[in-house]
Coordinates of C-alpha atoms in Angstrom, one line a residue:
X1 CA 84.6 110.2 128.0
X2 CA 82.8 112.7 130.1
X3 CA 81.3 111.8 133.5
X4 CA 77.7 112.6 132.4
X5 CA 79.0 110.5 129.1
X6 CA 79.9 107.4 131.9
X7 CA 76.9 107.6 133.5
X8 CA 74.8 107.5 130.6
X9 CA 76.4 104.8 129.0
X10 CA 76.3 102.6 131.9
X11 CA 73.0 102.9 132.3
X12 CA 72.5 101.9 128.9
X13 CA 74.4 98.6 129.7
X14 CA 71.1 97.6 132.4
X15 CA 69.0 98.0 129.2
X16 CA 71.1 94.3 128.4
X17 CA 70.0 91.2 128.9
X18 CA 73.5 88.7 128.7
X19 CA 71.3 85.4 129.7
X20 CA 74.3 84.3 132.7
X21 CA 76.7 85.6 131.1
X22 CA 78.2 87.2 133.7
X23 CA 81.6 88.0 131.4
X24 CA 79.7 90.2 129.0
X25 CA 79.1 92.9 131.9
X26 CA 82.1 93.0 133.7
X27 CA 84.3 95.2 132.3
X28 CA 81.4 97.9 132.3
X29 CA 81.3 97.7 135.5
X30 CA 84.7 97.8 136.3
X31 CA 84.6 100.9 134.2
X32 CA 82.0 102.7 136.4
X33 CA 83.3 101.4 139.6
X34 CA 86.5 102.3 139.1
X35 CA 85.3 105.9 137.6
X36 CA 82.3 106.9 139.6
X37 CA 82.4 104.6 142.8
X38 CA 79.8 107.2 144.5
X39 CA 77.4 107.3 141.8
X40 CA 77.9 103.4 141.7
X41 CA 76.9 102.0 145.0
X42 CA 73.7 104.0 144.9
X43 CA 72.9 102.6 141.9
X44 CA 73.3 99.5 142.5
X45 CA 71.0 99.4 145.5
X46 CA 68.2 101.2 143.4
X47 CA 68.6 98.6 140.8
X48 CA 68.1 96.0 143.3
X49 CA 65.2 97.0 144.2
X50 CA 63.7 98.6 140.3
X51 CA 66.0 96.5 138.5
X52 CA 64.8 93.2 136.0
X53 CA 67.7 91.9 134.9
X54 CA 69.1 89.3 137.4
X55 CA 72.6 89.1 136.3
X56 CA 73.7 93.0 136.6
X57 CA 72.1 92.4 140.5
X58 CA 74.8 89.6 140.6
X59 CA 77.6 91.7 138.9
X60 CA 76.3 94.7 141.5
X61 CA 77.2 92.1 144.6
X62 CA 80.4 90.8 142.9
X63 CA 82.4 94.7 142.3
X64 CA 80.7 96.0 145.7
X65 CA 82.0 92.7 148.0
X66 CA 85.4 92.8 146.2
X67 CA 86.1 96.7 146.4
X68 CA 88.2 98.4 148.3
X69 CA 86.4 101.8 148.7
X70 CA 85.5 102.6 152.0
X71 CA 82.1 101.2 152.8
X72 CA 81.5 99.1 149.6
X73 CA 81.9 96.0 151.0
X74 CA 79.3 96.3 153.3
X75 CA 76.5 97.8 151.3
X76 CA 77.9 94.4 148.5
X77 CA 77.1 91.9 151.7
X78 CA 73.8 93.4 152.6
X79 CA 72.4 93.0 148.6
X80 CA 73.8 89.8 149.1
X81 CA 71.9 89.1 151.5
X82 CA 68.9 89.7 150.1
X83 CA 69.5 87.0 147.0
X84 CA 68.3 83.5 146.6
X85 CA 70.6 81.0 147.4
X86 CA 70.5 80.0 144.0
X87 CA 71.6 83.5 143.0
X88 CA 74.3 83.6 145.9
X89 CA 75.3 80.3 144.5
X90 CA 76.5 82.2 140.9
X91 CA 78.3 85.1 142.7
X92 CA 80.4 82.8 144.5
X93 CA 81.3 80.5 141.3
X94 CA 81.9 83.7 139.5
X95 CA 84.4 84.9 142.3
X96 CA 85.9 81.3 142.5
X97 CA 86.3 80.8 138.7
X98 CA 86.3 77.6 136.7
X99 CA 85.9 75.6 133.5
X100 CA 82.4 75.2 131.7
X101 CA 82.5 72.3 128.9
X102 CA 79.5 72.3 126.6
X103 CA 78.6 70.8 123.0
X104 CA 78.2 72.9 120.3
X105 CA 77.5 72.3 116.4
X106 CA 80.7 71.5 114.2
X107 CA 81.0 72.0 110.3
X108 CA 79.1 68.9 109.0
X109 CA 81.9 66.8 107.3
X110 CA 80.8 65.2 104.2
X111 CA 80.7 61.5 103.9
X112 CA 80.5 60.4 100.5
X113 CA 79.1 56.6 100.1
X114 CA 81.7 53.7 98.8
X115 CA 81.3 52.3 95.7
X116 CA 79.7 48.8 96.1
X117 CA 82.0 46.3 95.5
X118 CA 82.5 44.7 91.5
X119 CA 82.8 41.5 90.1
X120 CA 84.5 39.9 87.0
X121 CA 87.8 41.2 86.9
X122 CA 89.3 44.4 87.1
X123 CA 89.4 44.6 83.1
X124 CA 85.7 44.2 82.3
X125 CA 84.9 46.5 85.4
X126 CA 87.1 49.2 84.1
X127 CA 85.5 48.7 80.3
X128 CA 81.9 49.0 81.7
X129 CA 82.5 52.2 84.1
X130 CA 83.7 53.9 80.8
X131 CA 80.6 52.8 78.9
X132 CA 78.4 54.5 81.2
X133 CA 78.4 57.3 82.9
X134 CA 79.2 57.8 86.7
X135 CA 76.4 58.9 88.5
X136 CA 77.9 61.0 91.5
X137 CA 76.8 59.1 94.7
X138 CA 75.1 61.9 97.4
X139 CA 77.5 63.3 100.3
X140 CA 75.6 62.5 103.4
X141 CA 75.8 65.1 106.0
X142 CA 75.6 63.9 109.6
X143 CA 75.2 66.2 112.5
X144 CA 79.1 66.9 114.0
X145 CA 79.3 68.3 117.6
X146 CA 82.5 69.5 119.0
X147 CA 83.0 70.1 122.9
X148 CA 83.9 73.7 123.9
X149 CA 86.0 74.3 127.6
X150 CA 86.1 77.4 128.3
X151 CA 87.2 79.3 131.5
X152 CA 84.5 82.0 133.1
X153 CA 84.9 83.4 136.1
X154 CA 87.6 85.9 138.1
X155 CA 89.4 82.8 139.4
X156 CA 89.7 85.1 142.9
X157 CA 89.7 83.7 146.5
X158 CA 86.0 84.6 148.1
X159 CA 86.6 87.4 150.5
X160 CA 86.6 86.4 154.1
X161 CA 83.8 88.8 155.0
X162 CA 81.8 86.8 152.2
X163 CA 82.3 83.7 153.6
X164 CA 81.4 85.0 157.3
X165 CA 78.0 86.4 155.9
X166 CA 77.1 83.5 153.9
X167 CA 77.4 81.7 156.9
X168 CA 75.4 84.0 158.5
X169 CA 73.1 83.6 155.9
X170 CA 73.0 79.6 156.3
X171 CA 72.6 79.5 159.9
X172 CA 69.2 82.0 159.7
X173 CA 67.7 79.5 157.3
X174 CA 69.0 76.4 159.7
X175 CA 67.2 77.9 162.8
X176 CA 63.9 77.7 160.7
X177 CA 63.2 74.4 159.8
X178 CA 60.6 74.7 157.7
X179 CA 62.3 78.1 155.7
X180 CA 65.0 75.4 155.3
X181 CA 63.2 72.7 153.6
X182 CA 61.7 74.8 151.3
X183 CA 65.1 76.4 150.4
X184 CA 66.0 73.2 150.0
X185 CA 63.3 71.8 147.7
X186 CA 63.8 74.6 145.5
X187 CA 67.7 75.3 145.3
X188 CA 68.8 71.9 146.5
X189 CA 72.4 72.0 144.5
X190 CA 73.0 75.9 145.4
X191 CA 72.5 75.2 148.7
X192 CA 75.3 71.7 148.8
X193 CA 77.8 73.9 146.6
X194 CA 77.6 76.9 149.4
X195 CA 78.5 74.5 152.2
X196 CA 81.1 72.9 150.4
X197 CA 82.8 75.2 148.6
X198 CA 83.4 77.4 151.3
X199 CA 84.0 74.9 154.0
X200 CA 81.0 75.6 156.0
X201 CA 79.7 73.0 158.2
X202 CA 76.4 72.0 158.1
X203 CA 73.8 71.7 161.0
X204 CA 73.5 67.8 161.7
X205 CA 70.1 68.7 160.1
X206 CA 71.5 69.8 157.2
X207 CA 73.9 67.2 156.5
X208 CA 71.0 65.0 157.1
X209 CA 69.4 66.0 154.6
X210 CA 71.9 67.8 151.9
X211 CA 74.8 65.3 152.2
X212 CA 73.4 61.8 154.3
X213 CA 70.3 61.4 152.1
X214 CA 68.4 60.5 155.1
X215 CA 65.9 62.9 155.7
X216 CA 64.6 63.1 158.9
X217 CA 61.0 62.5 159.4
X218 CA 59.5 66.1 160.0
X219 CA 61.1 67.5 157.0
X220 CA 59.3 68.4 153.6
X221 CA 62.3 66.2 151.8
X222 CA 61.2 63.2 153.6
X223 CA 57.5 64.0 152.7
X224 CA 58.5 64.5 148.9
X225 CA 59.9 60.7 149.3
X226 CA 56.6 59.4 150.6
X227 CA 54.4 61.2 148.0
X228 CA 56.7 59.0 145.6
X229 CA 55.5 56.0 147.5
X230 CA 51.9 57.1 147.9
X231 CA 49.4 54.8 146.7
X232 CA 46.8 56.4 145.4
X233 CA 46.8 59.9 143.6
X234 CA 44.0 60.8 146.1
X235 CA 47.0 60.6 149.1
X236 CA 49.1 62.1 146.6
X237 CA 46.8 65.2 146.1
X238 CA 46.0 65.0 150.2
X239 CA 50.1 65.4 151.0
X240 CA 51.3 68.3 148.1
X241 CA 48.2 70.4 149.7
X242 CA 49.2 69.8 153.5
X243 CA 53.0 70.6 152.7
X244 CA 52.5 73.2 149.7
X245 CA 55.2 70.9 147.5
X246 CA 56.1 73.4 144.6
X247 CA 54.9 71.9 141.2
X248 CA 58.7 71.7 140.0
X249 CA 59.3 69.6 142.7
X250 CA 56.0 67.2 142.8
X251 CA 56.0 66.9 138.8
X252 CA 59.0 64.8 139.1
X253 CA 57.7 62.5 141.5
X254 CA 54.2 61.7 140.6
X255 CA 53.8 59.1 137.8
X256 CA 49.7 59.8 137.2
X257 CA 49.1 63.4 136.7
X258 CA 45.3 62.9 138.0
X259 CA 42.4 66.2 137.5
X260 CA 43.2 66.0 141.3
X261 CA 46.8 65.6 141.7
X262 CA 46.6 69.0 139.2
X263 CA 44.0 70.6 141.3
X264 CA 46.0 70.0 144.7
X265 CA 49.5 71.1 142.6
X266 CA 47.4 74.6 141.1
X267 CA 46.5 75.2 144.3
X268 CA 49.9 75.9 146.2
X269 CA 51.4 77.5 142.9
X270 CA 52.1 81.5 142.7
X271 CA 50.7 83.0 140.4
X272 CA 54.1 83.7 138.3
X273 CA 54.6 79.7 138.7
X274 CA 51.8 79.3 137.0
X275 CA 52.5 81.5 134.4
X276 CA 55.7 79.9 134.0
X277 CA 54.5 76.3 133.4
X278 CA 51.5 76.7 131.5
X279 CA 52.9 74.8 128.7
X280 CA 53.7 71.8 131.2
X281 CA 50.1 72.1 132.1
X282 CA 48.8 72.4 128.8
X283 CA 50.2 69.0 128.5
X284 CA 49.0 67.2 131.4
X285 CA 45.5 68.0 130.5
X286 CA 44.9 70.5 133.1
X287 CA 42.7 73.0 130.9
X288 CA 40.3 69.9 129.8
X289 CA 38.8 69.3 133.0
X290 CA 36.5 72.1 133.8
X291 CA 37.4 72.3 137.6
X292 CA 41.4 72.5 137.4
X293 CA 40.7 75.3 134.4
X294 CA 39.0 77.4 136.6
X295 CA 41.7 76.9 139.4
X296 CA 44.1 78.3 136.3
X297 CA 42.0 81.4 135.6
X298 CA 41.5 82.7 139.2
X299 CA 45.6 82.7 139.3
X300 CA 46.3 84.3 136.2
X301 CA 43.6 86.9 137.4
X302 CA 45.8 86.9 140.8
X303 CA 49.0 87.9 138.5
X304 CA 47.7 91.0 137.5
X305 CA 47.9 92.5 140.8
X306 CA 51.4 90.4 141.8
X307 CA 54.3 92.7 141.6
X308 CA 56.6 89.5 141.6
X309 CA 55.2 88.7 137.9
X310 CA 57.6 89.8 135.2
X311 CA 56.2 91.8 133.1
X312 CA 56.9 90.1 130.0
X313 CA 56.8 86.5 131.3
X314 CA 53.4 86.3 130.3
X315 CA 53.8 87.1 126.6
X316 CA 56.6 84.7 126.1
X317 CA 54.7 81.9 128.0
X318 CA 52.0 82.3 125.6
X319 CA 54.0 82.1 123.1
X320 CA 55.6 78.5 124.1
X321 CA 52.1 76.9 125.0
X322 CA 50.9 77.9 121.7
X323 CA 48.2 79.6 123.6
X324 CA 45.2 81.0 121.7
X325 CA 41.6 82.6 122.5
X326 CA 40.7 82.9 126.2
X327 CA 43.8 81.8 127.5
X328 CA 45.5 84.3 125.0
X329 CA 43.8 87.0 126.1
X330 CA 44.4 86.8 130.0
X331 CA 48.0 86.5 129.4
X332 CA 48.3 89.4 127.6
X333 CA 45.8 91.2 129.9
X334 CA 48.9 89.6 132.3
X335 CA 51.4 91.5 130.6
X336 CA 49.5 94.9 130.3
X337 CA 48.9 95.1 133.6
X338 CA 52.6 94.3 134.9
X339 CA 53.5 97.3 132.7
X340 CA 51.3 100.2 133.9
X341 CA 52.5 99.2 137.5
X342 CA 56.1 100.3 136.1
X343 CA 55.2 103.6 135.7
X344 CA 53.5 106.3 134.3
X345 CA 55.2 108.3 130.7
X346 CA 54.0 112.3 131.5
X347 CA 56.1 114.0 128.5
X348 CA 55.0 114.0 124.9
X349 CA 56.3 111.4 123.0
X350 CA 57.2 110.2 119.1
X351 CA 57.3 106.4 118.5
X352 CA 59.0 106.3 115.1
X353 CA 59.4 102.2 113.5
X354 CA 62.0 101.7 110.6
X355 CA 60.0 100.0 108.2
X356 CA 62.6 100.0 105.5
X357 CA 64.2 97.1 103.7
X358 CA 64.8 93.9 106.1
X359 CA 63.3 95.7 108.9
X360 CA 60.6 93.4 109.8
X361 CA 61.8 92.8 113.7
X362 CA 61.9 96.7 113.6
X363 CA 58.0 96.4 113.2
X364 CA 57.6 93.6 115.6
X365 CA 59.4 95.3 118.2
X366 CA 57.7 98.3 117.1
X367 CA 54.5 96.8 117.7
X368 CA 55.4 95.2 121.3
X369 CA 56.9 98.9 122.6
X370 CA 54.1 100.6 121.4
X371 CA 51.7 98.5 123.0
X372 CA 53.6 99.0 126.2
X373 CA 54.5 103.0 125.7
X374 CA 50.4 103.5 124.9
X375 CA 49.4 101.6 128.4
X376 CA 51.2 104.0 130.2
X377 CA 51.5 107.2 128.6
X378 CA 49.4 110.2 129.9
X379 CA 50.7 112.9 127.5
X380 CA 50.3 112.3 123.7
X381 CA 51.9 109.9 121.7
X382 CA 52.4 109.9 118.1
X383 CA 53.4 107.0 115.7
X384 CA 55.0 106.9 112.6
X385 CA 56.3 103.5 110.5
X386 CA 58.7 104.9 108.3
X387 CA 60.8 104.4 104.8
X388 CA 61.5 107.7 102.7
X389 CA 57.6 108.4 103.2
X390 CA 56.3 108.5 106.9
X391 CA 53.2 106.4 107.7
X392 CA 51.0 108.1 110.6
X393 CA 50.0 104.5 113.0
X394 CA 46.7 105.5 115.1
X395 CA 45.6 101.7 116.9
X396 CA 42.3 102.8 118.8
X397 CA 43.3 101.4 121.7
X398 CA 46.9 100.1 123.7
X399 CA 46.1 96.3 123.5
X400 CA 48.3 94.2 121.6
X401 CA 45.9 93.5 119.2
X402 CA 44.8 96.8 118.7
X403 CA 48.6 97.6 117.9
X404 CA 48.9 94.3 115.3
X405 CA 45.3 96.1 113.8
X406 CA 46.8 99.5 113.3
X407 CA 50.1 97.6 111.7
X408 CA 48.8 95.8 109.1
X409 CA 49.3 96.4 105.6
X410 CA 52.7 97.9 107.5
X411 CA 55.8 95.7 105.4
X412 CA 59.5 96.0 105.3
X413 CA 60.9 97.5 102.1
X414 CA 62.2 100.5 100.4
X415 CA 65.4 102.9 101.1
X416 CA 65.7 104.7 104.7
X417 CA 65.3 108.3 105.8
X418 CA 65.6 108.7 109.6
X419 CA 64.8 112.2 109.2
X420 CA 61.2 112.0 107.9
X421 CA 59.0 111.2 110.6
X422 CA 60.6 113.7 112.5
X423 CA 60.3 116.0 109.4
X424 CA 56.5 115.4 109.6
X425 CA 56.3 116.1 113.5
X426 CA 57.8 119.9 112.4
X427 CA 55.7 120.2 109.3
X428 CA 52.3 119.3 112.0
X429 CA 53.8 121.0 114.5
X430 CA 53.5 118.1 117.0
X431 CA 55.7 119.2 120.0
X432 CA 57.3 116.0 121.2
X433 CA 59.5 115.8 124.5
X434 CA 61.1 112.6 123.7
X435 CA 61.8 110.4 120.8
X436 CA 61.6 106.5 120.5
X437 CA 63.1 105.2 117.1
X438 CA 63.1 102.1 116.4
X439 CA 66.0 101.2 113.8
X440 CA 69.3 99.7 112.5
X441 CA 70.7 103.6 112.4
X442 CA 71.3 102.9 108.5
X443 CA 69.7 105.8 106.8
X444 CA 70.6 106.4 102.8
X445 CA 67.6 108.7 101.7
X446 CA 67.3 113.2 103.2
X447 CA 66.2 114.0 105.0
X448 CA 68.3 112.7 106.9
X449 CA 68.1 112.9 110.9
X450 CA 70.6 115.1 112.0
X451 CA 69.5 117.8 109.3
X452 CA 65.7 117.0 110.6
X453 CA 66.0 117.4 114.2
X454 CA 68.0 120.5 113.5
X455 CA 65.0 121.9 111.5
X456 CA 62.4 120.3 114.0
X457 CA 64.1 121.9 117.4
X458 CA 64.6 125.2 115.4
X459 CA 60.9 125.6 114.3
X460 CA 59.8 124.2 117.8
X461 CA 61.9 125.8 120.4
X462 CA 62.3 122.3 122.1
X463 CA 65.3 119.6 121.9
X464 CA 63.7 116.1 122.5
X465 CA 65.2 113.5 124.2
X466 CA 66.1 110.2 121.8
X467 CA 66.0 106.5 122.9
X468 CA 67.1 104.4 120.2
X469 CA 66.4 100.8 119.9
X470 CA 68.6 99.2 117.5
X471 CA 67.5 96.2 115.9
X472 CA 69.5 93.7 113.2
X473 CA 72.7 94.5 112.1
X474 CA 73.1 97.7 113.6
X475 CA 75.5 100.6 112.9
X476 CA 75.8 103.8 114.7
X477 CA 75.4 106.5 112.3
X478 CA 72.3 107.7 114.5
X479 CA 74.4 107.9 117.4
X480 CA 77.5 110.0 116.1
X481 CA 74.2 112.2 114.5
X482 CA 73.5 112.4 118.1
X483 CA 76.6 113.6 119.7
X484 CA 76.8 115.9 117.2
X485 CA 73.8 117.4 117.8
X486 CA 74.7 117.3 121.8
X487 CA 72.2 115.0 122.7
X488 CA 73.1 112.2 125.2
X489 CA 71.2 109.5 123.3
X490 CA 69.8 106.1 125.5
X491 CA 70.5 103.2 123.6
X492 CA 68.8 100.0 123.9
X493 CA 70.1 97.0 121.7
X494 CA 67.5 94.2 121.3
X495 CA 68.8 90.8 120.6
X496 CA 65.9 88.9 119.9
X497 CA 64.8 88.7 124.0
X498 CA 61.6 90.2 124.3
X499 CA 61.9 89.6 127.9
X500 CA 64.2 92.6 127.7
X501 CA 61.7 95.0 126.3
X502 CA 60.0 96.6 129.6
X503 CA 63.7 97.7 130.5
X504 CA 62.7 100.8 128.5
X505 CA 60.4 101.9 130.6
X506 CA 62.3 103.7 133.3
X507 CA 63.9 106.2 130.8
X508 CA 60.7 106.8 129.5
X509 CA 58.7 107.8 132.4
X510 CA 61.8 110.1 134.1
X511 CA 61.6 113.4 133.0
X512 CA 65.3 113.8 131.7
X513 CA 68.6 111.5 132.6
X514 CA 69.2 114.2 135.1
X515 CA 66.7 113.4 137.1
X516 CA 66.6 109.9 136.6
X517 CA 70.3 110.0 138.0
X518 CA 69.3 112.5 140.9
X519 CA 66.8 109.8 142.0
X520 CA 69.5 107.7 142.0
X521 CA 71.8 109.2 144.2
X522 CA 68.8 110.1 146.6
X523 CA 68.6 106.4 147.1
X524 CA 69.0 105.0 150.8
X525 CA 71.8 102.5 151.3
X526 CA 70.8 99.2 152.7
X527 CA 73.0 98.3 156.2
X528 CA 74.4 94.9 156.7
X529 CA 73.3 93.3 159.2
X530 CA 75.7 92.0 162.6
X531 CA 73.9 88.8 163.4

């Protein structure tokens, strides 16, 4: 594999989105590490800073504080340094090693019913079973769970230089009392498995409140412990506004969820917090009153403008309240706004969706990246839903709903030819820059895509760039097409996470991988700090 090969293949890796399965991305990154460890450090301080997905920042810490190359190590401690404890938690287990046990389903055994028992002597039972006939009794089928242990983890001794700035990061959150308590509300078990697994020792303070479950008076976890004891939801409401308790936290410890109580909670949320537990407010009754609705809206309007908001958070929180009208509409709004602030797409652009046979989260996916692509993109952008015929797609405007509009009557069936959406660009002479197909790479029908991007770049003069997102049970015909043709194709697999989606983005709106990586290597390395 060529270096340019490497590099483009790793960076198709951060298009993944493993869910904590740190396992999944290692031996990717050994790969790079090992191959390119220049080209690797800077990347993984501009991903820390542009990238989404939290557990390649994680993997990023664990190869830079374990390598050996000069000056690794301490650009590794100073992204750690910037994580969450809860996140700095997860490095360290994966360092450390260990078991994980968890249920998962077993083959349902069937259980088939006894015979009830008979009377009147084995003779006359027998003579009566063969005058009629046995009626088979139903198998009953019982759910069967089987526990799984498995070992995760690199089962490696934490580095001393880890240790020493973990302590280092302890000790800065100690001196601040009230940075403390709110690490603490927040990443309670983290925080205990950071001071005991690596021996630190805690501030009297700390073990106070970490290990002695005796709070002292001034700190927020005593406060939490009298807002269980409070009264009245009026003091309740009084004590989570005065301490800013995070609704996580206070939902577990008031009883009456009060219009005023939800007021007081709204009220010291983020705006991402919000988004994330509108389905737990939904239930409490927090959009009936009138007062606490309003509270709502003037946060989600707030999340437009938050960069700390994922992008896609929105959609999927809409999704799992069930949220329709109003409340629909401002999440989405949400999510369109999160993902013009990623960038802007200058170069001409093809969005081609596989709507052949059993390709029906090809045209949902379709529909979600063209949305996105559409809010963003300056230059043209043409859209085709394709089988063997190509079907031009032209939404009058880049909402979601005006890309569900422009779909429908759009249904999965019929063979595959890869080749004739881009046949069609050549035939209209669209000049494209860059091509987003959205497919399983099966293709059974000519033109076929190698033969039509031949003919397209020919008549054109111009070699686009490809992005494929592969969807289903994907092959890779479309990628061997690819390196055929020369091209360094970007490959995105989706899984089903549409969380995952916005990682696209950045190789839309760089003008080539070439400078995509030259922006990379321009990056500035973070120092670690000495106190």
């Amino acid at each position: 594999m060529t270096e340019r090969d490497l590099r483009s293949e790793f960076l198709n890796t951060l298009l993944t989105t493993p869910h904590r399965d740190l396992a999944a991305l290692q031996a990717y990154h050994e790969q790079m590490i090992a191959q390119d460890p220049l080209f690797y450090v800077r990347l993984a301080t501009w991903y820390a800073d542009e990238g989404q997905v939290r557990d390649h920042k994680e993997m990023f810490v664990v190869m830079l504080c374990l390598s050996d190359f000069d000056g690794h190590r301490d650009v590794g401690l100073a992204l750690l340094r910037r994580l969450p404890p809860y996140q700095v938690a997860r490095v360290v287990d994966y360092i450390k090693g260990g078991t994980i046990t968890h249920r998962r389903p077993a083959a349902p055994r069937p259980r088939v019913q006894r015979q009830p028992r008979r009377t009147g002597g084995r003779l006359r039972w027998f003579l009566r079973r063969r005058r009629q006939p046995t009626v088979p009794q139903p198998a009953i089928q019982e759910p069967q769970y089987e526990m799984e242990t498995r070992r995760v983890g690199l089962s490696r001794n934490v580095p001393r230089s880890m240790r020493t700035e973990i302590e280092r990061y302890l000790r800065e959150r100690e001196a601040d009392d009230g940075w403390f308590d709110r690490t603490v509300l927040t990443a309670r078990k983290p925080m205990k498995r950071l001071y005991a697994g690596l021996h630190i020792r805690p501030s009297d303070r700390a073990q106070a409140i970490l290990f002695d479950d005796d709070p002292p008076a001034d700190s927020l976890s005593f406060k939490v412990k009298q807002i269980a004891k409070a009264s009245t939801p009026a003091e309740q409401a009084r004590a989570i506004a005065q301490y800013q308790i995070p609704y996580r936290v206070a939902s577990s410890v008031v009883q009456d969820m009060t219009p005023m109580v939800l007021a007081a909670l709204i009220d010291v949320m983020t705006p991402q917090e919000v988004i994330n537990n509108i389905a737990s407010l939904k239930r409490r009754g927090a959009f009936d009153n009138p007062d606490v609705k309003a509270l709502i809206d003037d946060k989600l309007k707030a999340a437009q403008k938050d960069n700390r908001v994922s992008a896609y958070k929105a959609k999927v929180a809409a999704e799992a309240a069930g949220a329709t009208g109003d409340l629909a509409d401002t999440l989405d709004e949400i999510t369109e706004a999160q993902v013009k602030a990623a960038g802007t797409i200058t170069r001409p652009t093809a969005l081609l969706i596989d709507k052949s046979g059993s390709m029906d989260v090809a045209i949902e996916v379709g529909r979600q990246l063209g949305a996105m692509i559409s809010t963003i993109c300056e230059a043209d952008l043409y859209t085709y839903a394709f089988d063997t015929v190509a079907y031009p797609i032209t939404p009058k405007g880049s909402s979601l709903a005006d890309w569900e509009k422009a779909l429908a009557g759009i249904y999965a069936g019929g063979s595959t030819s890869c080749g004739v959406a881009i046949e069609w660009l050549r035939r209209e002479k669209r000049q494209v820059e860059q091509i987003v197909m959205v497919t399983d790479e099966g293709e059974n029908t000519a033109p076929r895509f190698y033969d039509a991007y031949e003919a397209y770049a020919r008549d054109l003069g111009i070699r686009p760039a490809v992005i494929l997102v592969r969807v289903g049970h994907a092959a890779d015909f479309l990628q061997r097409a690819c390196a055929n043709l020369g091209i360094a194709a970007n490959v995105f697999t989706f899984g089903g996470d549409y969380y995952a989606l916005p990682n696209v983005i950045p190789f839309l709106t760089f003008p080539s991988l070439t400078e995509m990586v030259m922006e990379i290597l321009r990056y500035p390395l973070p120092k670690r700090s000495t106190s």
